[in-house]
Coordinates of C-alpha atoms and ligand atoms in Angstrom, one line a residue:
X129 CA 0.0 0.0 0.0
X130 CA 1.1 3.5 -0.9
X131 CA 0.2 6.5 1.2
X132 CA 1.0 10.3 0.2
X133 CA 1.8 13.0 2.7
X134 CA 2.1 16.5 2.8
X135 CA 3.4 19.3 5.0
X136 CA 3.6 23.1 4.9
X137 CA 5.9 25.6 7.7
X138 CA 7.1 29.2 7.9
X139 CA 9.4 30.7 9.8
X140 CA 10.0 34.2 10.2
X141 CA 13.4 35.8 8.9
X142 CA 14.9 38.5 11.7
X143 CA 18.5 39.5 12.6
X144 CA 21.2 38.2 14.6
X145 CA 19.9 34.3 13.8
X146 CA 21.7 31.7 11.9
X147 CA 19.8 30.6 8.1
X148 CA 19.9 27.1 8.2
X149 CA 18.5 25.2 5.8
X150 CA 18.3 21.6 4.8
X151 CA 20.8 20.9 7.6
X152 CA 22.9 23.5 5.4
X153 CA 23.9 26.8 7.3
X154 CA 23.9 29.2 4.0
X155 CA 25.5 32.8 4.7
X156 CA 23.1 35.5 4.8
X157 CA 22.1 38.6 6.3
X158 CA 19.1 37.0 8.4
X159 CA 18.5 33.7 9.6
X160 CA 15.0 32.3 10.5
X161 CA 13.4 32.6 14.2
X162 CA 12.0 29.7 15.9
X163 CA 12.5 26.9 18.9
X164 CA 14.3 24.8 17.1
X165 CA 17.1 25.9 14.3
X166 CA 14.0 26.9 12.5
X167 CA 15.0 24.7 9.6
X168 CA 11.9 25.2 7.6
X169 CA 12.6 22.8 5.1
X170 CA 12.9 19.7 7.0
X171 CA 10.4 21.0 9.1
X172 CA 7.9 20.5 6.2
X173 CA 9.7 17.2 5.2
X174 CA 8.6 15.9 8.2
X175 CA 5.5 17.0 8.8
X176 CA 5.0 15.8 5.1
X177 CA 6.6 12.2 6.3
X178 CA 4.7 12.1 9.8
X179 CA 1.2 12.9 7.6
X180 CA 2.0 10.1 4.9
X181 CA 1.8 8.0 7.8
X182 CA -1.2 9.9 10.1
X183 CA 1.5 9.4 13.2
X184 CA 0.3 13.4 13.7
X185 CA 3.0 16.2 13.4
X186 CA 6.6 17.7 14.8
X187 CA 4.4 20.0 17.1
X188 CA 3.1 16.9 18.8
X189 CA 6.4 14.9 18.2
X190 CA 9.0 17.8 19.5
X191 CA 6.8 20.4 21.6
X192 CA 8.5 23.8 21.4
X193 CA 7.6 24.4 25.0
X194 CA 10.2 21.3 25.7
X195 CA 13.9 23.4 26.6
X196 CA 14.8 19.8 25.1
X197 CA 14.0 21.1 21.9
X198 CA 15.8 24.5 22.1
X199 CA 17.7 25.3 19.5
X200 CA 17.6 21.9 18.3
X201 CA 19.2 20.3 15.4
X202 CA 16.5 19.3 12.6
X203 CA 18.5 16.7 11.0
X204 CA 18.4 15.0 14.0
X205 CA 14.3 15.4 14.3
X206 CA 13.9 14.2 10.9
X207 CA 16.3 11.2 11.7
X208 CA 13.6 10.6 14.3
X209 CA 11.3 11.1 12.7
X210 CA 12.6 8.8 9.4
X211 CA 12.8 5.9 12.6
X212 CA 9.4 6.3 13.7
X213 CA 8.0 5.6 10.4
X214 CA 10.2 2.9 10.1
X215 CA 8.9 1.5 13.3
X216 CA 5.6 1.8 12.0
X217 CA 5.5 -0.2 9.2
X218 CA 6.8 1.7 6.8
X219 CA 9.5 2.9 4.0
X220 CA 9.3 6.1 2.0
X221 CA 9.3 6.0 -1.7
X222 CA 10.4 9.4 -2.7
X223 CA 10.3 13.1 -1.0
X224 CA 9.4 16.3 -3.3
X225 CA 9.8 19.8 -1.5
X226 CA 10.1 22.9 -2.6
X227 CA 11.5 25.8 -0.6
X228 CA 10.1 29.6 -1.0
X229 CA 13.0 32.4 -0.6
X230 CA 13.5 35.7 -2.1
X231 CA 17.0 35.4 -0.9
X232 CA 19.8 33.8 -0.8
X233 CA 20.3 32.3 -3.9
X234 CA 19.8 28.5 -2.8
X235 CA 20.6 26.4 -6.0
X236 CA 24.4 26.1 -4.8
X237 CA 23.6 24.6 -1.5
X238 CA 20.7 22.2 -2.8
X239 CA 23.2 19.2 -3.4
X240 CA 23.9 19.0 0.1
X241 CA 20.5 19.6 1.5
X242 CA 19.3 16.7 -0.3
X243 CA 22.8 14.6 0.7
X244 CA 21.9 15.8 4.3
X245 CA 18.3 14.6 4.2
X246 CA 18.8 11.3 2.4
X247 CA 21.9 10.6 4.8
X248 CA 19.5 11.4 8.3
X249 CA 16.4 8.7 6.4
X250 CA 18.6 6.4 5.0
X251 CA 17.6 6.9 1.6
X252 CA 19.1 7.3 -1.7
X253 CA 19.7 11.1 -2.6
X254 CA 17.4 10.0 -5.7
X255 CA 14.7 9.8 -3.6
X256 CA 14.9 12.9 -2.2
X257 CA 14.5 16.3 -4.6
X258 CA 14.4 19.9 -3.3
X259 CA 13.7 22.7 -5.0
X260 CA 13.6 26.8 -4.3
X261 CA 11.8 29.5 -6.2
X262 CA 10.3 33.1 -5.6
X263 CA 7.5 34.9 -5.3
X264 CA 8.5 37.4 -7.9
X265 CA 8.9 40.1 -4.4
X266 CA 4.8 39.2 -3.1
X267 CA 3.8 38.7 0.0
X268 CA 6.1 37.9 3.0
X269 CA 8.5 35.4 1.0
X270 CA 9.0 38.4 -1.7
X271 CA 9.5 40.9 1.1
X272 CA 11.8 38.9 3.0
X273 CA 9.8 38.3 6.0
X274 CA 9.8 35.0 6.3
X275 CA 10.9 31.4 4.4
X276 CA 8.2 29.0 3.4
X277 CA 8.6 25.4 2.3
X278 CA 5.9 22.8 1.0
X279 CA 7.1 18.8 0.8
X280 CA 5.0 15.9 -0.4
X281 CA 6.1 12.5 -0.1
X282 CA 5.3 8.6 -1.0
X283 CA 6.2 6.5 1.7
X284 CA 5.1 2.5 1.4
X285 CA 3.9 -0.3 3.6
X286 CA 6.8 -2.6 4.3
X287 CA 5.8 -6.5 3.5
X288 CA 6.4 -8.3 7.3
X289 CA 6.6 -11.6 5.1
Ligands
ZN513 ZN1 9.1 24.9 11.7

């Protein structure tokens, strides 16, 4: 059985914070605000992943009132989050994700975001594709407010026998 997921996050862009995204910490003259690293991308990665598999969300998974969770690295979320599907029953056939930014330019960094998240699932980094585009200066992506990033995902029902 095949089962699709998908997840959505923003995170707000301010001063004086690290951009980190894809597990990839990309020079620039904001970073994005949150709990966590605020790694938006693998934050919708796995709220894509967790939905494929209705196991509920990283909100519910990693509560961002937990200090546990404080600046926490979201490779390492995704990794356990990649394990709790696994526990469940399940494999994932292929991630798609796309990553909304006015700025930086993201196209170098995208090899290794995908090497990062492939490496953390234990996937081929054929499985995994990311992609970044604008929003032609609308809205808070354009204005460079914030970073948004959809992801959709396959993931498949392992055979026990
Ligand atoms: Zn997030």
């Amino acid at each position: 059985m095949i089962r699709i997921g998908h997840g959505y996050d923003v995170h707000r862009l301010v001063e004086g914070r690290k951009l980190i995204l894809g597990g990839v910490e990309i020079e620039h003259e904001t970073g994005l605000l949150g709990h966590s690293d605020a790694d938006v991308l693998l934050h919708a990665i796995s709220d894509s992943l967790l939905g494929a598999a209705a196991l509920g969300d990283i909100g519910k998974l990693f509560p961002d009132n937990d200090q546990k969770y404080k600046d926490a690295d979201s490779l390492v979320l995704l990794r356990k989050v990649g394990a709790t599907l696994a526990a469940a029953g399940y494999r994932i056939a292929n991630i798609d994700a796309t990553v909304i930014a006015q700025a930086p330019k993201l196209s170098p960094h995208i090899r290794l975001m995908r090497t990062n998240i492939a490496r953390v699932l234990g996937i081929d980094v054929s499985q995994v594709s990311v992609k970044a585009t604008t929003e032609e200066g609308l809205g808070f992506s354009g204005e460079k407010l914030g970073i948004a990033a959809h992801s959709v995902c396959l993931i498949e029902t392992v055979n026990s026998k």
